[in-house]
mmCIF file of C-alpha atoms in Angstrom:
data_model
loop_
_atom_site.group_PDB
_atom_site.id
_atom_site.type_symbol
_atom_site.label_atom_id
_atom_site.label_comp_id
_atom_site.label_asym_id
_atom_site.label_seq_id
_atom_site.Cartn_x
_atom_site.Cartn_y
_atom_site.Cartn_z
ATOM 1 C CA MET H 1 72.303 -13.061 -1.074
ATOM 2 C CA SER H 2 70.812 -14.364 -4.306
ATOM 3 C CA SER H 3 67.337 -15.915 -4.400
ATOM 4 C CA ARG H 4 66.258 -19.202 -5.972
ATOM 5 C CA ARG H 5 64.674 -22.543 -5.140
ATOM 6 C CA PRO H 6 66.827 -25.511 -4.023
ATOM 7 C CA VAL H 7 68.417 -27.661 -6.732
ATOM 8 C CA GLN H 8 67.086 -31.214 -6.734
ATOM 9 C CA GLY H 9 67.434 -34.579 -8.455
ATOM 10 C CA LEU H 10 70.021 -35.396 -11.112
ATOM 11 C CA THR H 11 70.888 -31.727 -11.605
ATOM 12 C CA ARG H 12 71.987 -31.578 -7.963
ATOM 13 C CA TRP H 13 74.276 -34.599 -8.266
ATOM 14 C CA ALA H 14 75.686 -33.343 -11.573
ATOM 15 C CA ARG H 15 76.677 -30.046 -9.970
ATOM 16 C CA LEU H 16 78.333 -31.832 -7.056
ATOM 17 C CA ALA H 17 80.233 -33.999 -9.542
ATOM 18 C CA ARG H 18 81.389 -30.930 -11.475
ATOM 19 C CA LEU H 19 82.541 -29.349 -8.226
ATOM 20 C CA GLY H 20 84.607 -32.424 -7.414
ATOM 21 C CA LEU H 21 86.140 -32.453 -10.892
ATOM 22 C CA SER H 22 86.985 -28.765 -10.554
ATOM 23 C CA GLY H 23 88.903 -29.559 -7.377
ATOM 24 C CA ALA H 24 90.820 -32.325 -9.109
ATOM 25 C CA GLY H 25 91.619 -30.036 -12.025
ATOM 26 C CA THR H 26 92.909 -27.360 -9.684
ATOM 27 C CA ALA H 27 95.208 -29.841 -7.966
ATOM 28 C CA LEU H 28 96.563 -31.124 -11.298
ATOM 29 C CA THR H 29 97.002 -27.833 -13.139
ATOM 30 C CA GLY H 30 97.988 -25.501 -10.332
ATOM 31 C CA GLN H 31 95.005 -23.188 -10.715
ATOM 32 C CA ASP H 32 94.182 -20.706 -7.965
ATOM 33 C CA PRO H 33 92.749 -22.703 -5.003
ATOM 34 C CA THR H 34 91.146 -19.588 -3.525
ATOM 35 C CA ALA H 35 89.125 -19.109 -6.711
ATOM 36 C CA LEU H 36 88.017 -22.728 -6.465
ATOM 37 C CA ALA H 37 86.943 -22.145 -2.856
ATOM 38 C CA GLU H 38 84.867 -19.148 -3.975
ATOM 39 C CA ARG H 39 83.187 -21.242 -6.675
ATOM 40 C CA ALA H 40 82.645 -24.080 -4.210
ATOM 41 C CA ALA H 41 81.011 -21.746 -1.685
ATOM 42 C CA THR H 42 78.648 -20.422 -4.351
ATOM 43 C CA GLN H 43 77.727 -23.925 -5.528
ATOM 44 C CA LEU H 44 77.202 -25.229 -1.978
ATOM 45 C CA ALA H 45 75.073 -22.180 -1.124
ATOM 46 C CA ASP H 46 72.797 -22.950 -4.070
ATOM 47 C CA LEU H 47 72.572 -26.662 -3.242
ATOM 48 C CA ARG H 48 71.754 -26.163 0.483
ATOM 49 C CA GLY H 49 70.928 -29.353 2.460
ATOM 50 C CA LEU H 50 73.875 -31.569 3.364
ATOM 51 C CA ALA H 51 76.057 -29.851 0.761
ATOM 52 C CA ALA H 52 75.779 -26.468 2.493
ATOM 53 C CA LYS H 53 76.248 -28.117 5.891
ATOM 54 C CA ALA H 54 79.510 -29.629 4.656
ATOM 55 C CA GLY H 55 80.706 -26.188 3.611
ATOM 56 C CA GLN H 56 79.727 -24.686 6.971
ATOM 57 C CA LEU H 57 81.656 -27.465 8.703
ATOM 58 C CA GLY H 58 84.731 -26.570 6.657
ATOM 59 C CA SER H 59 84.393 -22.900 7.545
ATOM 60 C CA TYR H 60 84.799 -23.421 11.276
ATOM 61 C CA LEU H 61 87.173 -26.389 11.141
ATOM 62 C CA ASP H 62 89.691 -24.382 9.137
ATOM 63 C CA ALA H 63 91.733 -23.957 12.299
ATOM 64 C CA VAL H 64 92.495 -27.686 12.386
ATOM 65 C CA LEU H 65 93.361 -27.940 8.679
ATOM 66 C CA PRO H 66 96.998 -28.686 7.789
ATOM 67 C CA LYS H 67 99.337 -25.701 7.735
ATOM 68 C CA GLU H 68 99.728 -26.057 3.974
ATOM 69 C CA ALA H 69 95.985 -25.510 3.347
ATOM 70 C CA PRO H 70 95.577 -22.775 0.680
ATOM 71 C CA PRO H 71 94.839 -19.215 1.862
ATOM 72 C CA GLY H 72 91.386 -17.797 1.327
ATOM 73 C CA VAL H 73 89.530 -21.086 1.831
ATOM 74 C CA ARG H 74 88.109 -20.118 5.226
ATOM 75 C CA GLU H 75 87.014 -16.709 4.009
ATOM 76 C CA ALA H 76 85.119 -18.236 1.089
ATOM 77 C CA LEU H 77 83.389 -20.939 3.117
ATOM 78 C CA GLN H 78 82.688 -18.516 5.971
ATOM 79 C CA ARG H 79 80.016 -16.934 3.790
ATOM 80 C CA LEU H 80 77.960 -20.111 4.164
ATOM 81 C CA ASN H 81 77.466 -19.436 7.880
ATOM 82 C CA ALA H 82 74.917 -16.716 7.168
ATOM 83 C CA SER H 83 74.451 -16.383 3.435
ATOM 84 C CA THR H 84 73.427 -19.467 1.532
ATOM 85 C CA THR H 85 71.094 -18.719 -1.364
ATOM 86 C CA THR H 86 67.740 -17.317 -0.215
ATOM 87 C CA SER H 87 64.259 -18.474 -1.228
ATOM 88 C CA PRO H 88 61.974 -16.216 -3.326
ATOM 89 C CA TRP H 89 59.590 -14.000 -1.341
ATOM 90 C CA GLU H 90 56.485 -15.656 -2.819
ATOM 91 C CA ASP H 91 57.670 -19.023 -1.458
ATOM 92 C CA ILE H 92 58.299 -17.539 1.984
ATOM 93 C CA GLU H 93 54.850 -15.930 2.028
ATOM 94 C CA ALA H 94 53.192 -19.188 0.933
ATOM 95 C CA THR H 95 54.990 -21.149 3.646
ATOM 96 C CA ILE H 96 53.928 -18.686 6.355
ATOM 97 C CA ARG H 97 50.296 -18.666 5.193
ATOM 98 C CA ALA H 98 50.155 -22.476 5.122
ATOM 99 C CA ASP H 99 52.001 -23.001 8.403
ATOM 100 C CA VAL H 100 50.571 -20.323 10.715
ATOM 101 C CA PRO H 101 47.261 -19.362 9.002
ATOM 102 C CA ALA H 102 45.714 -17.741 12.068
ATOM 103 C CA SER H 103 48.658 -15.347 12.471
ATOM 104 C CA ALA H 104 49.816 -15.087 8.860
ATOM 105 C CA ASP H 105 48.421 -11.630 8.066
ATOM 106 C CA ALA H 106 49.801 -10.029 11.223
ATOM 107 C CA LEU H 107 53.149 -11.775 10.812
ATOM 108 C CA LEU H 108 53.542 -10.831 7.148
ATOM 109 C CA ASP H 109 52.580 -7.208 7.830
ATOM 110 C CA ALA H 110 55.275 -7.020 10.496
ATOM 111 C CA LEU H 111 57.968 -8.883 8.514
ATOM 112 C CA ASP H 112 60.933 -7.270 6.810
ATOM 113 C CA ARG H 113 61.066 -8.822 3.339
ATOM 114 C CA PRO H 114 64.860 -8.902 2.911
ATOM 115 C CA PRO H 115 66.235 -11.798 5.013
ATOM 116 C CA VAL H 116 68.970 -11.047 7.513
ATOM 117 C CA ALA H 117 70.495 -14.517 7.102
ATOM 118 C CA SER H 118 70.023 -17.697 5.117
ATOM 119 C CA GLY H 119 71.245 -21.149 6.102
ATOM 120 C CA SER H 120 71.256 -24.679 4.750
ATOM 121 C CA ILE H 121 67.667 -25.367 5.840
ATOM 122 C CA ALA H 122 65.961 -22.016 6.489
ATOM 123 C CA GLN H 123 66.299 -18.258 6.233
ATOM 124 C CA VAL H 124 65.694 -15.614 8.906
ATOM 125 C CA HIS H 125 63.693 -12.391 8.655
ATOM 126 C CA ARG H 126 63.376 -9.652 11.239
ATOM 127 C CA ALA H 127 59.906 -8.588 12.361
ATOM 128 C CA THR H 128 58.240 -6.640 15.157
ATOM 129 C CA HIS H 129 55.706 -8.445 17.342
ATOM 130 C CA PRO H 130 53.093 -6.108 18.879
ATOM 131 C CA GLU H 131 53.700 -7.446 22.386
ATOM 132 C CA VAL H 132 57.171 -8.992 22.318
ATOM 133 C CA GLY H 133 58.966 -6.395 20.211
ATOM 134 C CA PRO H 134 61.727 -7.295 17.728
ATOM 135 C CA VAL H 135 61.706 -10.976 16.762
ATOM 136 C CA ALA H 136 63.572 -13.329 14.427
ATOM 137 C CA VAL H 137 61.320 -15.334 12.088
ATOM 138 C CA LYS H 138 62.936 -18.499 10.743
ATOM 139 C CA VAL H 139 61.219 -19.899 7.632
ATOM 140 C CA GLN H 140 62.188 -23.244 6.107
ATOM 141 C CA HIS H 141 63.309 -23.239 2.473
ATOM 142 C CA PRO H 142 60.552 -24.861 0.357
ATOM 143 C CA GLY H 143 61.610 -28.306 -0.849
ATOM 144 C CA VAL H 144 64.681 -28.559 1.381
ATOM 145 C CA ALA H 145 63.106 -31.230 3.613
ATOM 146 C CA GLU H 146 62.670 -33.565 0.642
ATOM 147 C CA VAL H 147 66.250 -32.896 -0.520
ATOM 148 C CA LEU H 148 67.747 -33.595 2.910
ATOM 149 C CA ARG H 149 65.710 -36.761 3.461
ATOM 150 C CA SER H 150 66.774 -38.061 0.045
ATOM 151 C CA GLU H 151 70.444 -37.330 0.722
ATOM 152 C CA LEU H 152 70.327 -38.946 4.148
ATOM 153 C CA SER H 153 68.634 -42.010 2.697
ATOM 154 C CA GLN H 154 71.343 -42.395 0.052
ATOM 155 C CA ALA H 155 74.080 -41.839 2.630
ATOM 156 C CA GLY H 156 72.490 -44.541 4.770
ATOM 157 C CA LEU H 157 73.043 -47.146 2.066
ATOM 158 C CA VAL H 158 76.778 -46.443 2.132
ATOM 159 C CA ILE H 159 76.897 -46.480 5.937
ATOM 160 C CA ARG H 160 75.177 -49.881 6.124
ATOM 161 C CA VAL H 161 77.990 -51.322 4.024
ATOM 162 C CA ALA H 162 80.617 -49.609 6.193
ATOM 163 C CA GLY H 163 78.976 -51.146 9.256
ATOM 164 C CA ALA H 164 80.243 -54.555 8.165
ATOM 165 C CA VAL H 165 83.800 -53.282 8.639
ATOM 166 C CA MET H 166 83.376 -50.843 11.534
ATOM 167 C CA PRO H 167 81.066 -52.025 14.322
ATOM 168 C CA GLY H 168 78.638 -49.339 15.439
ATOM 169 C CA ALA H 169 78.739 -47.327 12.185
ATOM 170 C CA SER H 170 75.049 -47.966 11.467
ATOM 171 C CA ASP H 171 73.996 -46.900 14.967
ATOM 172 C CA THR H 172 76.098 -43.755 14.630
ATOM 173 C CA TYR H 173 74.484 -42.945 11.281
ATOM 174 C CA ASP H 174 71.007 -43.436 12.775
ATOM 175 C CA GLU H 175 71.836 -40.972 15.559
ATOM 176 C CA ILE H 176 73.122 -38.314 13.140
ATOM 177 C CA ARG H 177 70.162 -38.864 10.791
ATOM 178 C CA ASP H 178 67.704 -38.381 13.641
ATOM 179 C CA ARG H 179 69.394 -35.134 14.705
ATOM 180 C CA PHE H 180 69.240 -33.804 11.131
ATOM 181 C CA TYR H 181 65.592 -34.832 10.880
ATOM 182 C CA ASP H 182 64.961 -32.791 14.041
ATOM 183 C CA GLU H 183 66.110 -29.709 12.137
ATOM 184 C CA LEU H 184 63.304 -30.180 9.610
ATOM 185 C CA ASP H 185 60.571 -29.721 12.230
ATOM 186 C CA GLN H 186 60.399 -26.250 13.735
ATOM 187 C CA ARG H 187 58.161 -27.506 16.558
ATOM 188 C CA VAL H 188 60.971 -29.831 17.596
ATOM 189 C CA GLU H 189 63.374 -26.899 17.453
ATOM 190 C CA ALA H 190 60.985 -24.871 19.611
ATOM 191 C CA ARG H 191 61.052 -27.611 22.262
ATOM 192 C CA ARG H 192 64.826 -27.905 21.978
ATOM 193 C CA THR H 193 65.204 -24.133 22.351
ATOM 194 C CA ARG H 194 63.136 -24.107 25.545
ATOM 195 C CA ALA H 195 65.087 -27.045 26.988
ATOM 196 C CA TYR H 196 68.434 -25.489 26.078
ATOM 197 C CA GLN H 197 67.376 -22.151 27.520
ATOM 198 C CA GLN H 198 66.503 -23.894 30.783
ATOM 199 C CA ALA H 199 69.817 -25.793 30.752
ATOM 200 C CA MET H 200 71.766 -22.523 30.399
ATOM 201 C CA ALA H 201 69.612 -20.562 32.874
ATOM 202 C CA ASP H 202 72.123 -20.627 35.727
ATOM 203 C CA LEU H 203 75.167 -20.092 33.501
ATOM 204 C CA ASP H 204 76.417 -16.509 33.722
ATOM 205 C CA GLY H 205 76.925 -14.668 30.450
ATOM 206 C CA VAL H 206 74.898 -16.900 28.112
ATOM 207 C CA THR H 207 71.633 -15.847 26.432
ATOM 208 C CA VAL H 208 69.188 -18.076 24.521
ATOM 209 C CA PRO H 209 66.241 -16.538 22.607
ATOM 210 C CA THR H 210 62.671 -17.160 23.789
ATOM 211 C CA VAL H 211 60.158 -18.900 21.503
ATOM 212 C CA VAL H 212 57.098 -16.899 20.398
ATOM 213 C CA ASP H 213 54.462 -19.632 20.028
ATOM 214 C CA ALA H 214 51.743 -17.595 18.297
ATOM 215 C CA TRP H 215 54.002 -17.005 15.279
ATOM 216 C CA SER H 216 55.475 -20.522 15.123
ATOM 217 C CA GLY H 217 54.500 -23.773 13.389
ATOM 218 C CA ASP H 218 55.976 -26.832 11.677
ATOM 219 C CA ARG H 219 58.081 -24.816 9.209
ATOM 220 C CA VAL H 220 58.137 -21.384 10.865
ATOM 221 C CA LEU H 221 59.822 -20.560 14.161
ATOM 222 C CA THR H 222 59.722 -17.124 15.778
ATOM 223 C CA THR H 223 61.973 -16.171 18.691
ATOM 224 C CA THR H 224 62.923 -12.967 20.471
ATOM 225 C CA TRP H 225 65.544 -10.922 18.650
ATOM 226 C CA CYS H 226 69.009 -10.948 20.249
ATOM 227 C CA ASP H 227 71.622 -8.422 19.145
ATOM 228 C CA GLY H 228 75.330 -9.170 19.083
ATOM 229 C CA LEU H 229 78.510 -9.152 17.036
ATOM 230 C CA ASP H 230 79.489 -11.999 14.756
ATOM 231 C CA LEU H 231 82.702 -13.911 15.466
ATOM 232 C CA ASP H 232 84.939 -11.982 13.067
ATOM 233 C CA THR H 233 83.680 -8.595 14.287
ATOM 234 C CA ALA H 234 84.066 -9.639 17.931
ATOM 235 C CA ARG H 235 87.683 -10.596 17.256
ATOM 236 C CA THR H 236 88.544 -7.221 15.716
ATOM 237 C CA HIS H 237 86.249 -4.937 17.739
ATOM 238 C CA LEU H 238 86.275 -6.193 21.331
ATOM 239 C CA PRO H 239 89.231 -5.625 23.690
ATOM 240 C CA GLU H 240 91.164 -8.686 24.839
ATOM 241 C CA PRO H 241 89.657 -8.955 28.373
ATOM 242 C CA VAL H 242 86.155 -8.946 26.866
ATOM 243 C CA ARG H 243 87.158 -11.549 24.271
ATOM 244 C CA ALA H 244 88.589 -13.704 27.065
ATOM 245 C CA ARG H 245 85.283 -13.497 28.896
ATOM 246 C CA ALA H 246 83.430 -14.428 25.695
ATOM 247 C CA ALA H 247 85.707 -17.419 25.057
ATOM 248 C CA HIS H 248 85.176 -18.610 28.635
ATOM 249 C CA HIS H 249 81.381 -18.382 28.303
ATOM 250 C CA LEU H 250 81.470 -20.073 24.907
ATOM 251 C CA LEU H 251 83.443 -23.065 26.188
ATOM 252 C CA SER H 252 81.319 -23.196 29.351
ATOM 253 C CA THR H 253 78.231 -23.957 27.254
ATOM 254 C CA PHE H 254 79.838 -27.302 26.379
ATOM 255 C CA GLY H 255 80.137 -28.587 29.944
ATOM 256 C CA GLN H 256 76.735 -27.148 30.846
ATOM 257 C CA GLY H 257 75.211 -28.856 27.818
ATOM 258 C CA ILE H 258 76.735 -32.212 28.772
ATOM 259 C CA ALA H 259 75.435 -31.908 32.331
ATOM 260 C CA HIS H 260 71.883 -31.277 31.090
ATOM 261 C CA SER H 261 72.030 -33.651 28.085
ATOM 262 C CA GLN H 262 71.606 -30.619 25.805
ATOM 263 C CA VAL H 263 74.733 -30.130 23.651
ATOM 264 C CA HIS H 264 74.360 -27.706 20.734
ATOM 265 C CA GLY H 265 74.973 -29.926 17.703
ATOM 266 C CA ASP H 266 75.523 -27.262 15.031
ATOM 267 C CA PRO H 267 78.366 -24.983 16.134
ATOM 268 C CA ASN H 268 78.941 -23.032 12.940
ATOM 269 C CA ALA H 269 80.016 -19.459 13.628
ATOM 270 C CA GLY H 270 76.714 -18.010 12.411
ATOM 271 C CA ASN H 271 74.952 -19.578 15.405
ATOM 272 C CA PHE H 272 76.775 -17.416 17.968
ATOM 273 C CA ARG H 273 76.762 -13.701 18.714
ATOM 274 C CA PHE H 274 78.905 -11.767 21.188
ATOM 275 C CA THR H 275 77.933 -8.669 23.148
ATOM 276 C CA GLU H 276 80.061 -5.652 24.036
ATOM 277 C CA GLN H 277 80.275 -7.075 27.585
ATOM 278 C CA GLY H 278 81.556 -10.472 26.422
ATOM 279 C CA ASP H 279 78.300 -12.378 26.839
ATOM 280 C CA VAL H 280 77.427 -15.098 24.320
ATOM 281 C CA VAL H 281 74.125 -15.446 22.454
ATOM 282 C CA VAL H 282 73.397 -19.008 21.278
ATOM 283 C CA LEU H 283 71.133 -19.330 18.222
ATOM 284 C CA ASP H 284 69.618 -22.063 16.048
ATOM 285 C CA LEU H 285 68.837 -24.959 18.366
ATOM 286 C CA GLY H 286 67.482 -27.237 15.641
ATOM 287 C CA CYS H 287 70.230 -29.793 16.237
ATOM 288 C CA VAL H 288 70.786 -30.632 19.910
ATOM 289 C CA GLN H 289 72.659 -33.803 20.856
ATOM 290 C CA PRO H 290 71.437 -35.661 23.951
ATOM 291 C CA VAL H 291 74.045 -37.405 26.133
ATOM 292 C CA PRO H 292 73.145 -40.690 27.886
ATOM 293 C CA ALA H 293 72.992 -40.454 31.674
ATOM 294 C CA GLU H 294 75.841 -42.929 32.160
ATOM 295 C CA ALA H 295 78.151 -40.856 29.936
ATOM 296 C CA ARG H 296 77.444 -37.415 31.421
ATOM 297 C CA ARG H 297 79.379 -37.859 34.662
ATOM 298 C CA SER H 298 82.224 -39.665 32.890
ATOM 299 C CA LEU H 299 82.603 -36.877 30.337
ATOM 300 C CA LEU H 300 82.495 -34.165 33.010
ATOM 301 C CA ASP H 301 85.008 -36.082 35.148
ATOM 302 C CA ALA H 302 87.332 -36.343 32.129
ATOM 303 C CA LEU H 303 87.087 -32.577 31.641
ATOM 304 C CA ARG H 304 87.734 -31.900 35.340
ATOM 305 C CA SER H 305 90.793 -34.132 35.428
ATOM 306 C CA ALA H 306 91.916 -33.176 31.884
ATOM 307 C CA ASP H 307 92.852 -36.865 31.582
ATOM 308 C CA PRO H 308 93.293 -38.014 27.947
ATOM 309 C CA GLU H 309 93.029 -41.699 28.839
ATOM 310 C CA ALA H 310 89.820 -41.146 30.804
ATOM 311 C CA LEU H 311 88.297 -39.287 27.840
ATOM 312 C CA ALA H 312 89.347 -42.059 25.455
ATOM 313 C CA HIS H 313 87.564 -44.565 27.690
ATOM 314 C CA VAL H 314 84.344 -42.510 27.664
ATOM 315 C CA LEU H 315 84.521 -42.317 23.860
ATOM 316 C CA GLY H 316 84.851 -46.098 23.688
ATOM 317 C CA GLN H 317 88.385 -46.067 22.304
ATOM 318 C CA PRO H 318 91.378 -48.188 23.412
ATOM 319 C CA THR H 319 94.495 -46.737 25.017
ATOM 320 C CA THR H 320 96.701 -49.744 24.281
ATOM 321 C CA GLY H 321 97.947 -51.341 21.089
ATOM 322 C CA PRO H 322 98.119 -49.738 17.622
ATOM 323 C CA LEU H 323 95.296 -47.274 18.333
ATOM 324 C CA ARG H 324 96.893 -45.781 21.454
ATOM 325 C CA ASP H 325 98.927 -42.981 19.819
ATOM 326 C CA PRO H 326 96.237 -41.523 17.502
ATOM 327 C CA VAL H 327 93.568 -41.858 20.199
ATOM 328 C CA LEU H 328 95.608 -40.070 22.867
ATOM 329 C CA ALA H 329 96.801 -37.413 20.414
ATOM 330 C CA LEU H 330 93.168 -36.559 19.702
ATOM 331 C CA THR H 331 91.939 -36.601 23.301
ATOM 332 C CA THR H 332 94.960 -34.621 24.553
ATOM 333 C CA GLY H 333 94.194 -31.890 22.031
ATOM 334 C CA LEU H 334 90.504 -31.816 22.917
ATOM 335 C CA LEU H 335 91.251 -31.367 26.617
ATOM 336 C CA ALA H 336 93.881 -28.658 26.177
ATOM 337 C CA PRO H 337 91.663 -25.639 27.083
ATOM 338 C CA TRP H 338 90.737 -27.276 30.384
ATOM 339 C CA SER H 339 94.362 -28.099 31.239
ATOM 340 C CA VAL H 340 96.322 -24.952 30.340
ATOM 341 C CA GLN H 341 96.298 -21.222 30.901
ATOM 342 C CA GLY H 342 96.843 -19.240 27.738
ATOM 343 C CA ARG H 343 95.639 -18.975 24.185
ATOM 344 C CA ILE H 344 94.313 -21.832 22.108
ATOM 345 C CA ASP H 345 96.988 -21.468 19.470
ATOM 346 C CA LYS H 346 97.028 -22.688 15.898
ATOM 347 C CA ALA H 347 99.601 -25.390 16.677
ATOM 348 C CA MET H 348 97.291 -26.900 19.286
ATOM 349 C CA LEU H 349 94.452 -27.129 16.777
ATOM 350 C CA HIS H 350 96.747 -28.428 14.049
ATOM 351 C CA ARG H 351 97.602 -31.328 16.353
ATOM 352 C CA ILE H 352 93.898 -32.158 16.591
ATOM 353 C CA GLY H 353 93.611 -31.822 12.825
ATOM 354 C CA ALA H 354 96.545 -34.158 12.257
ATOM 355 C CA ALA H 355 95.337 -36.669 14.852
ATOM 356 C CA THR H 356 91.760 -36.918 13.542
ATOM 357 C CA PRO H 357 92.475 -38.616 10.167
ATOM 358 C CA GLN H 358 95.154 -40.779 11.788
ATOM 359 C CA PHE H 359 92.605 -41.854 14.382
ATOM 360 C CA LYS H 360 89.952 -42.625 11.742
ATOM 361 C CA ALA H 361 92.436 -44.542 9.572
ATOM 362 C CA ALA H 362 93.706 -46.558 12.523
ATOM 363 C CA VAL H 363 90.176 -47.427 13.629
ATOM 364 C CA ALA H 364 89.279 -48.604 10.114
ATOM 365 C CA ARG H 365 92.569 -50.536 9.738
ATOM 366 C CA GLN H 366 92.089 -52.294 13.057
ATOM 367 C CA ARG H 367 88.343 -52.742 12.483
ATOM 368 C CA GLY H 368 87.805 -50.863 15.692
ATOM 369 C CA THR H 369 84.564 -49.497 17.028
ATOM 370 C CA ALA H 370 83.007 -46.325 15.679
ATOM 371 C CA GLY H 371 82.420 -45.314 19.295
ATOM 372 C CA PRO H 372 79.103 -44.519 20.962
ATOM 373 C CA PRO H 373 76.419 -43.189 18.563
ATOM 374 C CA TRP H 374 76.369 -39.765 20.209
ATOM 375 C CA MET H 375 80.136 -39.263 19.793
ATOM 376 C CA PRO H 376 80.391 -37.695 16.266
ATOM 377 C CA LEU H 377 78.123 -34.713 16.948
ATOM 378 C CA ILE H 378 79.704 -34.189 20.377
ATOM 379 C CA LEU H 379 83.146 -34.097 18.737
ATOM 380 C CA ARG H 380 81.819 -31.828 15.989
ATOM 381 C CA THR H 381 80.679 -29.317 18.607
ATOM 382 C CA TRP H 382 83.802 -29.761 20.730
ATOM 383 C CA ILE H 383 86.186 -29.022 17.862
ATOM 384 C CA GLY H 384 83.958 -26.228 16.553
ATOM 385 C CA LEU H 385 83.925 -24.431 19.915
ATOM 386 C CA LEU H 386 87.710 -24.793 20.235
ATOM 387 C CA ALA H 387 88.094 -23.272 16.767
ATOM 388 C CA HIS H 388 85.847 -20.325 17.691
ATOM 389 C CA ALA H 389 87.674 -19.770 21.002
ATOM 390 C CA HIS H 390 90.945 -19.792 19.058
ATOM 391 C CA HIS H 391 89.539 -17.251 16.602
ATOM 392 C CA LEU H 392 88.629 -14.894 19.468
ATOM 393 C CA ASP H 393 92.390 -14.705 20.122
ATOM 394 C CA ALA H 394 92.249 -14.347 23.913
ATOM 395 C CA PRO H 395 93.732 -16.284 26.841
ATOM 396 C CA ILE H 396 91.789 -19.196 28.332
ATOM 397 C CA ASP H 397 91.822 -19.918 32.067
ATOM 398 C CA GLY H 398 91.758 -23.725 32.159
ATOM 399 C CA PRO H 399 91.472 -24.048 35.963
ATOM 400 C CA ALA H 400 88.545 -21.594 35.958
ATOM 401 C CA LEU H 401 86.817 -23.635 33.237
ATOM 402 C CA ARG H 402 87.273 -26.815 35.285
ATOM 403 C CA ALA H 403 86.026 -25.142 38.454
ATOM 404 C CA ALA H 404 82.881 -23.974 36.663
ATOM 405 C CA LEU H 405 81.900 -27.435 35.427
ATOM 406 C CA PRO H 406 78.493 -28.437 36.862
ATOM 407 C CA GLU H 407 77.331 -31.757 38.205
ATOM 408 C CA PRO H 408 75.229 -33.875 35.827
ATOM 409 C CA VAL H 409 71.467 -33.412 36.115
#
């Protein structure tokens, strides 16, 4: 992991423009698309903010990309899940001293300087707390808050225009913006982590780290250290029955999150770890999507019945007229793990991938609704979890998933 400060201002936009032109050149001249993906991953890692988040999204949605997508793209973007560019040590030290002054000396003495991971907004160091033991210390990249707020503000201008064509687009943007803003405040993430931990408390096989308040502040968050394998290692190292258990627990967090209005909103692969027993560790609760009370039961009922039309209704989409086919193709794919017994295969996810742009195009063409404001991040998590369960390459017991669905709280 290289170390530098986030790119800002016109330089940032120039690099994004060059990246886009590189992609166009590759398409026109037949250059190696895998090499482009490697360059893109490096550029997005340096840019952080929304740029890195876009790359992370691509890394776990690869399973729903068209079959003709170039090889090597997932592998390149996968690096963004845990290895965006790191911040210099002097910046990390300054942030800790400013944010948790009373504990700064003790924290810095206990901190391992090399980060174990670096994401779009923060990087993580391991440390040893004198009472708690091993902990993970998440420190926000200096300057990234200003970058993200600027990007969201500029994106908002575009969305306001789109709202004239697609009713509800502005409300949807406001919801997503607020969730991203949550990620910039580590005290909000601390509260979200506690709430999510409580929501998962009675779910077997799921672990959520505990917040260590004395070493936490606005830009620093310390939690108990949780060991586990990353997704790729779990796929190759764990036997199939253990992977099946892990996939079941992973998908169970979705229904449990809906029931408690606590759906993990950032399901990139770096936010999950898997134990040798098949338990799931859920990390990075900066983005958690609430679900309105009136939608919780309807969503859970749609999962229990595995009814595509019922799910379309909850998502505010029509099941008649020109939108019927793309809407039902999408909802049928989303419900597949709860309706079948067997693996989530590539073909199943390709159907979701093919249906998604058709659905968006049909909605825009018909000037349909953008759906409820909470829908995009719910779908982001839904598709992300399906992609991870597919990657674990183990059979899913749909009836068991349905039977385990809780009642809404």
